Amino acid sequence: MADSLSIRPRRLRATPAMRRLVAETRVHPSQLILPMFVREGLTEPIPISSMPGVMQHSLDSMRRALAEAAGLGVGGVMLFGVPEHKDATGSGATDPDGILNVATRAAVAEAGDAIVVQTDLCLDEFTDHGHCGVLDARGRVDNDASLERYREMGLAQAEAGSQLLGLSGMMDGQVAAVRDALDSADFTETPILGYAAKYASAFYGPFREAVQSTLQGDRRSYQLDAGNRREGAREIRLDVDEGADVVMVKPAMSYLDVLADAAAISPVPVWAYQVSGEYAMIEAAAANGWIDRERAVSESVTSIVRAGADAVLTYYASELARNL
């Protein structure tokens, strides 16, 4: 047995070439998914002040960003719609001429098979109260009435050509409800991403600006509490049992333990979302000269993959793919 003085782990850290050779975790562009906000009525993209470098896209600028991402080998894009008008039931979400469905058709036509066009299936961007479902007479989010809207949204998005539906609303039974609706309408080949362990997080703040949220109150009655690790694993299992093709942990960096748990128990791919607040913190610290931006971006996404994510939704997707 070697004595302690002959054990030198530093041998494998001596040069950049050696460090690359023995790296345990590698990030590939195909593992990255770019979230994109498409706003109705725009002719030019509009910067999002709390997310430097991220835009609310017009249809034309979306096409350009999509083509760039595909050319860089990015694996997918996740589309969010920002409508001009909102109402109590989020009717724009199921309107074939609503911004998200129009953008989906345009994205699929632009991308072909070069990149997976995905759509956010949630009502919060479309409701005047900003919640992820419809409200009952007492102002509470009505789980089962929301599921009916999700079924309608699923069909509208599938008909628009979405290649994967991202169910992010955190209603109980959402995966089973949308899967049934899709299968009943002969969309059996359309996969579902279940946002299974989605936490009521402070790190969503800049996203509210990105989608022009009009949220009243909070989402703690349906998103998970930050302290609950076992509940996250339970939600993962439930979504898998309901037929999810992929499951999600969101946010990513503050929930790496939940992500590791999900990777250990899930028989389907596990993705994670590096959310707007995580992005904004890196940008703000880098702008103040407090951190090395490029290294922080790479390290943050590497940590998410190291914890068990098979793919990462990140606003850095195209930039990282270019650097990789």
PDB file of C-alpha atoms in Angstrom:
ATOM      1  CA  MET A   1       0.000   0.000   0.000  1.00  0.00           C
ATOM      2  CA  ALA A   2       1.348   3.434  -0.945  1.00  0.00           C
ATOM      3  CA  ASP A   3       2.400   5.662   1.907  1.00  0.00           C
ATOM      4  CA  SER A   4       0.728   9.047   2.253  1.00  0.00           C
ATOM      5  CA  LEU A   5       3.679  10.948   0.783  1.00  0.00           C
ATOM      6  CA  SER A   6       3.383   9.065  -2.550  1.00  0.00           C
ATOM      7  CA  ILE A   7      -0.305   9.885  -2.993  1.00  0.00           C
ATOM      8  CA  ARG A   8      -0.278  13.056  -5.077  1.00  0.00           C
ATOM      9  CA  PRO A   9      -3.688  13.929  -6.602  1.00  0.00           C
ATOM     10  CA  ARG A  10      -2.092  17.127  -7.918  1.00  0.00           C
ATOM     11  CA  ARG A  11      -0.375  15.094 -10.642  1.00  0.00           C
ATOM     12  CA  LEU A  12      -3.663  15.114 -12.534  1.00  0.00           C
ATOM     13  CA  ARG A  13      -4.082  18.894 -12.191  1.00  0.00           C
ATOM     14  CA  ALA A  14      -0.656  19.953 -13.429  1.00  0.00           C
ATOM     15  CA  THR A  15      -1.510  21.254 -16.939  1.00  0.00           C
ATOM     16  CA  PRO A  16      -4.584  22.414 -18.862  1.00  0.00           C
ATOM     17  CA  ALA A  17      -4.268  19.397 -21.152  1.00  0.00           C
ATOM     18  CA  MET A  18      -4.155  16.992 -18.207  1.00  0.00           C
ATOM     19  CA  ARG A  19      -7.108  18.674 -16.517  1.00  0.00           C
ATOM     20  CA  ARG A  20      -9.143  18.362 -19.710  1.00  0.00           C
ATOM     21  CA  LEU A  21      -8.167  14.714 -20.051  1.00  0.00           C
ATOM     22  CA  VAL A  22      -9.365  13.714 -16.582  1.00  0.00           C
ATOM     23  CA  ALA A  23     -12.420  16.000 -16.371  1.00  0.00           C
ATOM     24  CA  GLU A  24     -15.370  14.163 -14.816  1.00  0.00           C
ATOM     25  CA  THR A  25     -18.059  16.535 -16.087  1.00  0.00           C
ATOM     26  CA  ARG A  26     -18.284  17.919 -19.608  1.00  0.00           C
ATOM     27  CA  VAL A  27     -20.912  20.269 -20.983  1.00  0.00           C
ATOM     28  CA  HIS A  28     -21.879  19.931 -24.633  1.00  0.00           C
ATOM     29  CA  PRO A  29     -23.922  22.451 -26.662  1.00  0.00           C
ATOM     30  CA  SER A  30     -26.556  19.784 -27.308  1.00  0.00           C
ATOM     31  CA  GLN A  31     -27.318  19.775 -23.556  1.00  0.00           C
ATOM     32  CA  LEU A  32     -28.270  23.449 -23.563  1.00  0.00           C
ATOM     33  CA  ILE A  33     -31.751  24.916 -24.055  1.00  0.00           C
ATOM     34  CA  LEU A  34     -32.265  28.626 -24.698  1.00  0.00           C
ATOM     35  CA  PRO A  35     -35.371  30.272 -23.173  1.00  0.00           C
ATOM     36  CA  MET A  36     -36.777  32.979 -25.455  1.00  0.00           C
ATOM     37  CA  PHE A  37     -39.465  35.611 -24.823  1.00  0.00           C
ATOM     38  CA  VAL A  38     -41.580  36.599 -27.836  1.00  0.00           C
ATOM     39  CA  ARG A  39     -43.711  39.704 -27.366  1.00  0.00           C
ATOM     40  CA  GLU A  40     -46.783  40.480 -29.404  1.00  0.00           C
ATOM     41  CA  GLY A  41     -46.721  43.635 -31.503  1.00  0.00           C
ATOM     42  CA  LEU A  42     -42.976  44.226 -31.573  1.00  0.00           C
ATOM     43  CA  THR A  43     -41.096  45.128 -34.729  1.00  0.00           C
ATOM     44  CA  GLU A  44     -37.719  45.264 -32.953  1.00  0.00           C
ATOM     45  CA  PRO A  45     -36.450  43.427 -29.867  1.00  0.00           C
ATOM     46  CA  ILE A  46     -36.575  45.213 -26.495  1.00  0.00           C
ATOM     47  CA  PRO A  47     -33.851  44.723 -23.854  1.00  0.00           C
ATOM     48  CA  ILE A  48     -34.911  43.380 -20.447  1.00  0.00           C
ATOM     49  CA  SER A  49     -33.324  45.738 -17.924  1.00  0.00           C
ATOM     50  CA  SER A  50     -32.951  43.190 -15.118  1.00  0.00           C
ATOM     51  CA  MET A  51     -31.402  40.605 -17.455  1.00  0.00           C
ATOM     52  CA  PRO A  52     -28.621  42.354 -19.406  1.00  0.00           C
ATOM     53  CA  GLY A  53     -28.167  40.740 -22.804  1.00  0.00           C
ATOM     54  CA  VAL A  54     -31.634  39.125 -22.860  1.00  0.00           C
ATOM     55  CA  MET A  55     -34.420  40.477 -25.059  1.00  0.00           C
ATOM     56  CA  GLN A  56     -38.130  40.414 -25.547  1.00  0.00           C
ATOM     57  CA  HIS A  57     -38.108  39.282 -29.161  1.00  0.00           C
ATOM     58  CA  SER A  58     -40.137  40.233 -32.174  1.00  0.00           C
ATOM     59  CA  LEU A  59     -40.985  37.380 -34.507  1.00  0.00           C
ATOM     60  CA  ASP A  60     -38.146  38.396 -36.804  1.00  0.00           C
ATOM     61  CA  SER A  61     -35.524  38.704 -34.072  1.00  0.00           C
ATOM     62  CA  MET A  62     -36.712  35.375 -32.638  1.00  0.00           C
ATOM     63  CA  ARG A  63     -36.047  33.752 -35.985  1.00  0.00           C
ATOM     64  CA  ARG A  64     -32.538  35.213 -36.075  1.00  0.00           C
ATOM     65  CA  ALA A  65     -31.738  34.122 -32.515  1.00  0.00           C
ATOM     66  CA  LEU A  66     -33.158  30.684 -33.240  1.00  0.00           C
ATOM     67  CA  ALA A  67     -31.045  30.280 -36.371  1.00  0.00           C
ATOM     68  CA  GLU A  68     -27.956  31.376 -34.435  1.00  0.00           C
ATOM     69  CA  ALA A  69     -28.630  28.886 -31.629  1.00  0.00           C
ATOM     70  CA  ALA A  70     -29.211  26.062 -34.088  1.00  0.00           C
ATOM     71  CA  GLY A  71     -26.020  26.916 -35.950  1.00  0.00           C
ATOM     72  CA  LEU A  72     -24.077  26.740 -32.686  1.00  0.00           C
ATOM     73  CA  GLY A  73     -25.424  23.267 -31.916  1.00  0.00           C
ATOM     74  CA  VAL A  74     -27.734  24.307 -29.061  1.00  0.00           C
ATOM     75  CA  GLY A  75     -30.122  21.464 -28.308  1.00  0.00           C
ATOM     76  CA  GLY A  76     -33.381  23.331 -27.919  1.00  0.00           C
ATOM     77  CA  VAL A  77     -35.288  26.562 -27.381  1.00  0.00           C
ATOM     78  CA  MET A  78     -38.114  27.141 -24.906  1.00  0.00           C
ATOM     79  CA  LEU A  79     -40.614  29.754 -26.082  1.00  0.00           C
ATOM     80  CA  PHE A  80     -42.580  32.058 -23.779  1.00  0.00           C
ATOM     81  CA  GLY A  81     -45.301  34.310 -25.166  1.00  0.00           C
ATOM     82  CA  VAL A  82     -45.907  37.884 -23.985  1.00  0.00           C
ATOM     83  CA  PRO A  83     -49.378  38.969 -25.176  1.00  0.00           C
ATOM     84  CA  GLU A  84     -50.707  42.503 -25.569  1.00  0.00           C
ATOM     85  CA  HIS A  85     -53.946  41.662 -23.752  1.00  0.00           C
ATOM     86  CA  LYS A  86     -54.611  39.449 -20.725  1.00  0.00           C
ATOM     87  CA  ASP A  87     -57.791  38.215 -19.070  1.00  0.00           C
ATOM     88  CA  ALA A  88     -58.952  36.066 -16.166  1.00  0.00           C
ATOM     89  CA  THR A  89     -58.753  32.738 -18.021  1.00  0.00           C
ATOM     90  CA  GLY A  90     -55.712  33.449 -20.177  1.00  0.00           C
ATOM     91  CA  SER A  91     -57.672  33.098 -23.399  1.00  0.00           C
ATOM     92  CA  GLY A  92     -54.662  34.169 -25.469  1.00  0.00           C
ATOM     93  CA  ALA A  93     -52.925  30.934 -24.531  1.00  0.00           C
ATOM     94  CA  THR A  94     -55.344  28.846 -26.564  1.00  0.00           C
ATOM     95  CA  ASP A  95     -56.035  31.284 -29.396  1.00  0.00           C
ATOM     96  CA  PRO A  96     -54.435  29.870 -32.575  1.00  0.00           C
ATOM     97  CA  ASP A  97     -53.528  33.467 -33.416  1.00  0.00           C
ATOM     98  CA  GLY A  98     -52.152  34.153 -29.937  1.00  0.00           C
ATOM     99  CA  ILE A  99     -48.497  35.175 -29.788  1.00  0.00           C
ATOM    100  CA  LEU A 100     -47.120  31.910 -28.415  1.00  0.00           C
ATOM    101  CA  ASN A 101     -48.848  29.749 -31.001  1.00  0.00           C
ATOM    102  CA  VAL A 102     -47.903  32.122 -33.821  1.00  0.00           C
ATOM    103  CA  ALA A 103     -44.303  32.144 -32.610  1.00  0.00           C
ATOM    104  CA  THR A 104     -44.285  28.354 -32.389  1.00  0.00           C
ATOM    105  CA  ARG A 105     -45.338  27.965 -36.000  1.00  0.00           C
ATOM    106  CA  ALA A 106     -42.713  30.493 -37.075  1.00  0.00           C
ATOM    107  CA  ALA A 107     -40.004  28.793 -35.007  1.00  0.00           C
ATOM    108  CA  VAL A 108     -40.779  25.332 -36.317  1.00  0.00           C
ATOM    109  CA  ALA A 109     -40.752  26.633 -39.890  1.00  0.00           C
ATOM    110  CA  GLU A 110     -37.390  28.330 -39.265  1.00  0.00           C
ATOM    111  CA  ALA A 111     -35.708  25.506 -37.372  1.00  0.00           C
ATOM    112  CA  GLY A 112     -36.863  22.358 -39.113  1.00  0.00           C
ATOM    113  CA  ASP A 113     -35.082  19.446 -37.455  1.00  0.00           C
ATOM    114  CA  ALA A 114     -32.006  21.468 -36.460  1.00  0.00           C
ATOM    115  CA  ILE A 115     -33.189  22.243 -32.927  1.00  0.00           C
ATOM    116  CA  VAL A 116     -36.062  21.137 -30.656  1.00  0.00           C
ATOM    117  CA  VAL A 117     -38.732  23.853 -30.446  1.00  0.00           C
ATOM    118  CA  GLN A 118     -40.373  23.708 -27.022  1.00  0.00           C
ATOM    119  CA  THR A 119     -43.217  25.735 -25.542  1.00  0.00           C
ATOM    120  CA  ASP A 120     -44.074  26.850 -22.031  1.00  0.00           C
ATOM    121  CA  LEU A 121     -47.468  25.459 -21.097  1.00  0.00           C
ATOM    122  CA  CYS A 122     -48.644  27.739 -18.301  1.00  0.00           C
ATOM    123  CA  LEU A 123     -51.220  30.478 -17.937  1.00  0.00           C
ATOM    124  CA  ASP A 124     -49.267  33.049 -15.939  1.00  0.00           C
ATOM    125  CA  GLU A 125     -48.107  35.039 -18.979  1.00  0.00           C
ATOM    126  CA  PHE A 126     -51.707  35.243 -20.219  1.00  0.00           C
ATOM    127  CA  THR A 127     -53.796  35.925 -17.079  1.00  0.00           C
ATOM    128  CA  ASP A 128     -54.525  39.401 -15.775  1.00  0.00           C
ATOM    129  CA  HIS A 129     -54.034  38.170 -12.182  1.00  0.00           C
ATOM    130  CA  GLY A 130     -50.685  36.565 -13.069  1.00  0.00           C
ATOM    131  CA  HIS A 131     -51.353  33.143 -11.571  1.00  0.00           C
ATOM    132  CA  CYS A 132     -50.533  29.877 -13.313  1.00  0.00           C
ATOM    133  CA  GLY A 133     -54.162  28.763 -13.302  1.00  0.00           C
ATOM    134  CA  VAL A 134     -57.712  30.092 -13.198  1.00  0.00           C
ATOM    135  CA  LEU A 135     -59.218  31.403  -9.969  1.00  0.00           C
ATOM    136  CA  ASP A 136     -62.348  30.269  -8.158  1.00  0.00           C
ATOM    137  CA  ALA A 137     -65.003  32.563  -6.677  1.00  0.00           C
ATOM    138  CA  ARG A 138     -62.859  33.071  -3.549  1.00  0.00           C
ATOM    139  CA  GLY A 139     -59.791  34.083  -5.526  1.00  0.00           C
ATOM    140  CA  ARG A 140     -57.903  30.814  -5.016  1.00  0.00           C
ATOM    141  CA  VAL A 141     -56.211  28.915  -7.831  1.00  0.00           C
ATOM    142  CA  ASP A 142     -58.657  26.208  -8.897  1.00  0.00           C
ATOM    143  CA  ASN A 143     -56.604  23.100  -9.608  1.00  0.00           C
ATOM    144  CA  ASP A 144     -59.084  21.104 -11.682  1.00  0.00           C
ATOM    145  CA  ALA A 145     -60.450  24.052 -13.648  1.00  0.00           C
ATOM    146  CA  SER A 146     -56.836  24.935 -14.459  1.00  0.00           C
ATOM    147  CA  LEU A 147     -56.260  21.394 -15.722  1.00  0.00           C
ATOM    148  CA  GLU A 148     -59.028  21.895 -18.260  1.00  0.00           C
ATOM    149  CA  ARG A 149     -57.257  25.003 -19.534  1.00  0.00           C
ATOM    150  CA  TYR A 150     -53.975  23.072 -19.660  1.00  0.00           C
ATOM    151  CA  ARG A 151     -55.606  20.388 -21.769  1.00  0.00           C
ATOM    152  CA  GLU A 152     -56.759  23.071 -24.199  1.00  0.00           C
ATOM    153  CA  MET A 153     -53.323  24.699 -24.186  1.00  0.00           C
ATOM    154  CA  GLY A 154     -51.655  21.367 -24.861  1.00  0.00           C
ATOM    155  CA  LEU A 155     -53.779  20.808 -27.926  1.00  0.00           C
ATOM    156  CA  ALA A 156     -53.253  24.358 -29.200  1.00  0.00           C
ATOM    157  CA  GLN A 157     -49.485  24.067 -28.829  1.00  0.00           C
ATOM    158  CA  ALA A 158     -49.328  20.627 -30.395  1.00  0.00           C
ATOM    159  CA  GLU A 159     -51.407  21.845 -33.336  1.00  0.00           C
ATOM    160  CA  ALA A 160     -48.988  24.780 -33.718  1.00  0.00           C
ATOM    161  CA  GLY A 161     -46.168  22.264 -34.060  1.00  0.00           C
ATOM    162  CA  SER A 162     -44.492  22.365 -30.650  1.00  0.00           C
ATOM    163  CA  GLN A 163     -42.004  19.530 -30.387  1.00  0.00           C
ATOM    164  CA  LEU A 164     -42.152  19.349 -26.582  1.00  0.00           C
ATOM    165  CA  LEU A 165     -44.623  20.821 -24.101  1.00  0.00           C
ATOM    166  CA  GLY A 166     -43.146  22.280 -20.915  1.00  0.00           C
ATOM    167  CA  LEU A 167     -45.779  21.975 -18.188  1.00  0.00           C
ATOM    168  CA  SER A 168     -44.642  24.561 -15.658  1.00  0.00           C
ATOM    169  CA  GLY A 169     -47.837  25.397 -13.750  1.00  0.00           C
ATOM    170  CA  MET A 170     -47.444  22.948 -10.827  1.00  0.00           C
ATOM    171  CA  MET A 171     -51.076  21.871 -10.743  1.00  0.00           C
ATOM    172  CA  ASP A 172     -51.685  18.407  -9.281  1.00  0.00           C
ATOM    173  CA  GLY A 173     -52.306  15.912 -12.091  1.00  0.00           C
ATOM    174  CA  GLN A 174     -51.172  18.244 -14.899  1.00  0.00           C
ATOM    175  CA  VAL A 175     -49.032  15.672 -16.699  1.00  0.00           C
ATOM    176  CA  ALA A 176     -51.775  13.030 -16.695  1.00  0.00           C
ATOM    177  CA  ALA A 177     -54.389  15.550 -17.878  1.00  0.00           C
ATOM    178  CA  VAL A 178     -52.335  16.885 -20.786  1.00  0.00           C
ATOM    179  CA  ARG A 179     -51.124  13.419 -21.770  1.00  0.00           C
ATOM    180  CA  ASP A 180     -54.741  12.234 -21.974  1.00  0.00           C
ATOM    181  CA  ALA A 181     -55.742  15.251 -24.063  1.00  0.00           C
ATOM    182  CA  LEU A 182     -52.853  14.760 -26.468  1.00  0.00           C
ATOM    183  CA  ASP A 183     -53.418  11.038 -26.867  1.00  0.00           C
ATOM    184  CA  SER A 184     -57.158  11.498 -27.381  1.00  0.00           C
ATOM    185  CA  ALA A 185     -56.415  13.920 -30.236  1.00  0.00           C
ATOM    186  CA  ASP A 186     -53.807  11.669 -31.915  1.00  0.00           C
ATOM    187  CA  PHE A 187     -50.816  13.671 -30.664  1.00  0.00           C
ATOM    188  CA  THR A 188     -49.341  10.550 -29.135  1.00  0.00           C
ATOM    189  CA  GLU A 189     -45.853  11.440 -30.403  1.00  0.00           C
ATOM    190  CA  THR A 190     -45.715  14.828 -28.650  1.00  0.00           C
ATOM    191  CA  PRO A 191     -43.506  14.566 -25.546  1.00  0.00           C
ATOM    192  CA  ILE A 192     -44.160  16.235 -22.189  1.00  0.00           C
ATOM    193  CA  LEU A 193     -41.654  17.926 -19.912  1.00  0.00           C
ATOM    194  CA  GLY A 194     -43.052  17.980 -16.407  1.00  0.00           C
ATOM    195  CA  TYR A 195     -41.820  20.820 -14.218  1.00  0.00           C
ATOM    196  CA  ALA A 196     -42.014  18.426 -11.315  1.00  0.00           C
ATOM    197  CA  ALA A 197     -39.931  20.020  -8.547  1.00  0.00           C
ATOM    198  CA  LYS A 198     -40.595  23.720  -9.091  1.00  0.00           C
ATOM    199  CA  TYR A 199     -40.025  25.803  -5.994  1.00  0.00           C
ATOM    200  CA  ALA A 200     -41.607  29.093  -4.871  1.00  0.00           C
ATOM    201  CA  SER A 201     -38.344  30.955  -5.287  1.00  0.00           C
ATOM    202  CA  ALA A 202     -37.134  34.522  -4.866  1.00  0.00           C
ATOM    203  CA  PHE A 203     -34.886  33.949  -7.887  1.00  0.00           C
ATOM    204  CA  TYR A 204     -37.736  34.347 -10.399  1.00  0.00           C
ATOM    205  CA  GLY A 205     -37.821  38.131  -9.985  1.00  0.00           C
ATOM    206  CA  PRO A 206     -36.359  39.259 -13.334  1.00  0.00           C
ATOM    207  CA  PHE A 207     -38.589  36.774 -15.193  1.00  0.00           C
ATOM    208  CA  ARG A 208     -41.583  38.815 -14.041  1.00  0.00           C
ATOM    209  CA  GLU A 209     -40.259  41.759 -16.034  1.00  0.00           C
ATOM    210  CA  ALA A 210     -39.523  39.528 -19.015  1.00  0.00           C
ATOM    211  CA  VAL A 211     -43.144  38.348 -19.296  1.00  0.00           C
ATOM    212  CA  GLN A 212     -44.672  41.580 -17.950  1.00  0.00           C
ATOM    213  CA  SER A 213     -46.256  39.668 -15.090  1.00  0.00           C
ATOM    214  CA  THR A 214     -49.255  41.147 -13.299  1.00  0.00           C
ATOM    215  CA  LEU A 215     -49.075  38.683 -10.400  1.00  0.00           C
ATOM    216  CA  GLN A 216     -51.280  39.428  -7.423  1.00  0.00           C
ATOM    217  CA  GLY A 217     -50.142  37.641  -4.264  1.00  0.00           C
ATOM    218  CA  ASP A 218     -47.721  34.730  -4.517  1.00  0.00           C
ATOM    219  CA  ARG A 219     -47.567  31.137  -5.768  1.00  0.00           C
ATOM    220  CA  ARG A 220     -46.787  29.368  -2.513  1.00  0.00           C
ATOM    221  CA  SER A 221     -50.046  27.399  -2.544  1.00  0.00           C
ATOM    222  CA  TYR A 222     -48.885  25.412  -5.589  1.00  0.00           C
ATOM    223  CA  GLN A 223     -45.107  25.740  -5.913  1.00  0.00           C
ATOM    224  CA  LEU A 224     -42.871  23.889  -3.458  1.00  0.00           C
ATOM    225  CA  ASP A 225     -41.509  25.334  -0.233  1.00  0.00           C
ATOM    226  CA  ALA A 226     -37.776  26.032  -0.330  1.00  0.00           C
ATOM    227  CA  GLY A 227     -37.047  23.815   2.670  1.00  0.00           C
ATOM    228  CA  ASN A 228     -38.672  20.647   1.312  1.00  0.00           C
ATOM    229  CA  ARG A 229     -36.276  18.149  -0.239  1.00  0.00           C
ATOM    230  CA  ARG A 230     -38.312  14.930   0.130  1.00  0.00           C
ATOM    231  CA  GLU A 231     -41.360  16.624  -1.359  1.00  0.00           C
ATOM    232  CA  GLY A 232     -39.320  17.423  -4.456  1.00  0.00           C
ATOM    233  CA  ALA A 233     -38.487  13.735  -4.890  1.00  0.00           C
ATOM    234  CA  ARG A 234     -42.145  12.849  -4.398  1.00  0.00           C
ATOM    235  CA  GLU A 235     -43.205  15.259  -7.128  1.00  0.00           C
ATOM    236  CA  ILE A 236     -40.601  13.770  -9.473  1.00  0.00           C
ATOM    237  CA  ARG A 237     -42.026  10.284  -8.929  1.00  0.00           C
ATOM    238  CA  LEU A 238     -45.590  11.503  -9.437  1.00  0.00           C
ATOM    239  CA  ASP A 239     -44.791  13.123 -12.787  1.00  0.00           C
ATOM    240  CA  VAL A 240     -42.960  10.019 -13.972  1.00  0.00           C
ATOM    241  CA  ASP A 241     -45.937   7.860 -12.961  1.00  0.00           C
ATOM    242  CA  GLU A 242     -48.282  10.212 -14.866  1.00  0.00           C
ATOM    243  CA  GLY A 243     -46.285   9.764 -18.054  1.00  0.00           C
ATOM    244  CA  ALA A 244     -43.787  12.619 -18.207  1.00  0.00           C
ATOM    245  CA  ASP A 245     -41.106  12.015 -20.826  1.00  0.00           C
ATOM    246  CA  VAL A 246     -38.709  14.422 -19.065  1.00  0.00           C
ATOM    247  CA  VAL A 247     -38.832  15.964 -15.575  1.00  0.00           C
ATOM    248  CA  MET A 248     -37.583  19.345 -14.384  1.00  0.00           C
ATOM    249  CA  VAL A 249     -36.025  20.825 -11.268  1.00  0.00           C
ATOM    250  CA  LYS A 250     -36.373  24.610 -11.018  1.00  0.00           C
ATOM    251  CA  PRO A 251     -34.461  26.697  -9.975  1.00  0.00           C
ATOM    252  CA  ALA A 252     -31.166  24.895 -10.482  1.00  0.00           C
ATOM    253  CA  MET A 253     -28.291  26.326  -8.466  1.00  0.00           C
ATOM    254  CA  SER A 254     -30.116  26.677  -5.129  1.00  0.00           C
ATOM    255  CA  TYR A 255     -31.569  23.166  -5.455  1.00  0.00           C
ATOM    256  CA  LEU A 256     -28.617  21.017  -6.524  1.00  0.00           C
ATOM    257  CA  ASP A 257     -29.447  18.505  -3.767  1.00  0.00           C
ATOM    258  CA  VAL A 258     -32.972  18.096  -5.164  1.00  0.00           C
ATOM    259  CA  LEU A 259     -31.494  17.780  -8.637  1.00  0.00           C
ATOM    260  CA  ALA A 260     -29.118  15.044  -7.487  1.00  0.00           C
ATOM    261  CA  ASP A 261     -32.028  13.221  -5.842  1.00  0.00           C
ATOM    262  CA  ALA A 262     -34.035  13.462  -9.062  1.00  0.00           C
ATOM    263  CA  ALA A 263     -31.165  12.100 -11.134  1.00  0.00           C
ATOM    264  CA  ALA A 264     -30.839   9.165  -8.744  1.00  0.00           C
ATOM    265  CA  ILE A 265     -34.496   8.115  -8.866  1.00  0.00           C
ATOM    266  CA  SER A 266     -35.780   9.150 -12.301  1.00  0.00           C
ATOM    267  CA  PRO A 267     -35.943   6.632 -15.168  1.00  0.00           C
ATOM    268  CA  VAL A 268     -36.489   9.517 -17.621  1.00  0.00           C
ATOM    269  CA  PRO A 269     -34.187  12.460 -18.444  1.00  0.00           C
ATOM    270  CA  VAL A 270     -33.820  15.126 -15.764  1.00  0.00           C
ATOM    271  CA  TRP A 271     -33.424  18.773 -16.757  1.00  0.00           C
ATOM    272  CA  ALA A 272     -32.817  21.880 -14.674  1.00  0.00           C
ATOM    273  CA  TYR A 273     -33.523  25.577 -15.222  1.00  0.00           C
ATOM    274  CA  GLN A 274     -30.889  28.191 -14.434  1.00  0.00           C
ATOM    275  CA  VAL A 275     -33.468  30.872 -13.770  1.00  0.00           C
ATOM    276  CA  SER A 276     -33.530  34.617 -14.341  1.00  0.00           C
ATOM    277  CA  GLY A 277     -32.317  35.581 -10.880  1.00  0.00           C
ATOM    278  CA  GLU A 278     -29.334  33.272 -11.139  1.00  0.00           C
ATOM    279  CA  TYR A 279     -28.464  34.858 -14.477  1.00  0.00           C
ATOM    280  CA  ALA A 280     -28.973  38.389 -13.144  1.00  0.00           C
ATOM    281  CA  MET A 281     -26.725  37.815 -10.125  1.00  0.00           C
ATOM    282  CA  ILE A 282     -23.837  36.675 -12.297  1.00  0.00           C
ATOM    283  CA  GLU A 283     -24.318  39.632 -14.629  1.00  0.00           C
ATOM    284  CA  ALA A 284     -24.514  42.153 -11.779  1.00  0.00           C
ATOM    285  CA  ALA A 285     -21.434  40.793  -9.992  1.00  0.00           C
ATOM    286  CA  ALA A 286     -19.466  40.708 -13.236  1.00  0.00           C
ATOM    287  CA  ALA A 287     -20.517  44.244 -14.150  1.00  0.00           C
ATOM    288  CA  ASN A 288     -19.099  45.408 -10.819  1.00  0.00           C
ATOM    289  CA  GLY A 289     -15.828  43.590 -11.438  1.00  0.00           C
ATOM    290  CA  TRP A 290     -16.369  41.236  -8.504  1.00  0.00           C
ATOM    291  CA  ILE A 291     -16.164  37.960 -10.447  1.00  0.00           C
ATOM    292  CA  ASP A 292     -14.687  36.651 -13.687  1.00  0.00           C
ATOM    293  CA  ARG A 293     -17.827  36.530 -15.816  1.00  0.00           C
ATOM    294  CA  GLU A 294     -16.806  33.876 -18.346  1.00  0.00           C
ATOM    295  CA  ARG A 295     -15.509  31.518 -15.679  1.00  0.00           C
ATOM    296  CA  ALA A 296     -18.586  32.048 -13.497  1.00  0.00           C
ATOM    297  CA  VAL A 297     -20.933  31.296 -16.393  1.00  0.00           C
ATOM    298  CA  SER A 298     -19.083  28.093 -17.246  1.00  0.00           C
ATOM    299  CA  GLU A 299     -18.742  26.992 -13.634  1.00  0.00           C
ATOM    300  CA  SER A 300     -22.405  27.609 -12.844  1.00  0.00           C
ATOM    301  CA  VAL A 301     -23.677  25.455 -15.702  1.00  0.00           C
ATOM    302  CA  THR A 302     -21.025  22.790 -15.087  1.00  0.00           C
ATOM    303  CA  SER A 303     -22.221  22.519 -11.487  1.00  0.00           C
ATOM    304  CA  ILE A 304     -25.771  21.880 -12.656  1.00  0.00           C
ATOM    305  CA  VAL A 305     -24.664  19.120 -15.018  1.00  0.00           C
ATOM    306  CA  ARG A 306     -22.355  17.696 -12.329  1.00  0.00           C
ATOM    307  CA  ALA A 307     -25.317  17.453  -9.937  1.00  0.00           C
ATOM    308  CA  GLY A 308     -27.189  15.303 -12.446  1.00  0.00           C
ATOM    309  CA  ALA A 309     -28.917  17.420 -15.091  1.00  0.00           C
ATOM    310  CA  ASP A 310     -29.028  15.814 -18.524  1.00  0.00           C
ATOM    311  CA  ALA A 311     -29.829  19.231 -20.025  1.00  0.00           C
ATOM    312  CA  VAL A 312     -29.940  22.801 -18.738  1.00  0.00           C
ATOM    313  CA  LEU A 313     -32.260  25.656 -19.630  1.00  0.00           C
ATOM    314  CA  THR A 314     -30.027  28.709 -19.470  1.00  0.00           C
ATOM    315  CA  TYR A 315     -30.014  32.203 -20.931  1.00  0.00           C
ATOM    316  CA  TYR A 316     -26.310  31.572 -21.598  1.00  0.00           C
ATOM    317  CA  ALA A 317     -27.028  28.690 -24.003  1.00  0.00           C
ATOM    318  CA  SER A 318     -25.832  30.322 -27.235  1.00  0.00           C
ATOM    319  CA  GLU A 319     -22.888  32.063 -25.578  1.00  0.00           C
ATOM    320  CA  LEU A 320     -21.747  28.865 -23.887  1.00  0.00           C
ATOM    321  CA  ALA A 321     -22.167  26.864 -27.066  1.00  0.00           C
ATOM    322  CA  ARG A 322     -19.979  29.374 -28.905  1.00  0.00           C
ATOM    323  CA  ASN A 323     -17.283  29.178 -26.223  1.00  0.00           C
ATOM    324  CA  LEU A 324     -17.418  25.405 -26.059  1.00  0.00           C
TER     325      LEU A 324
END
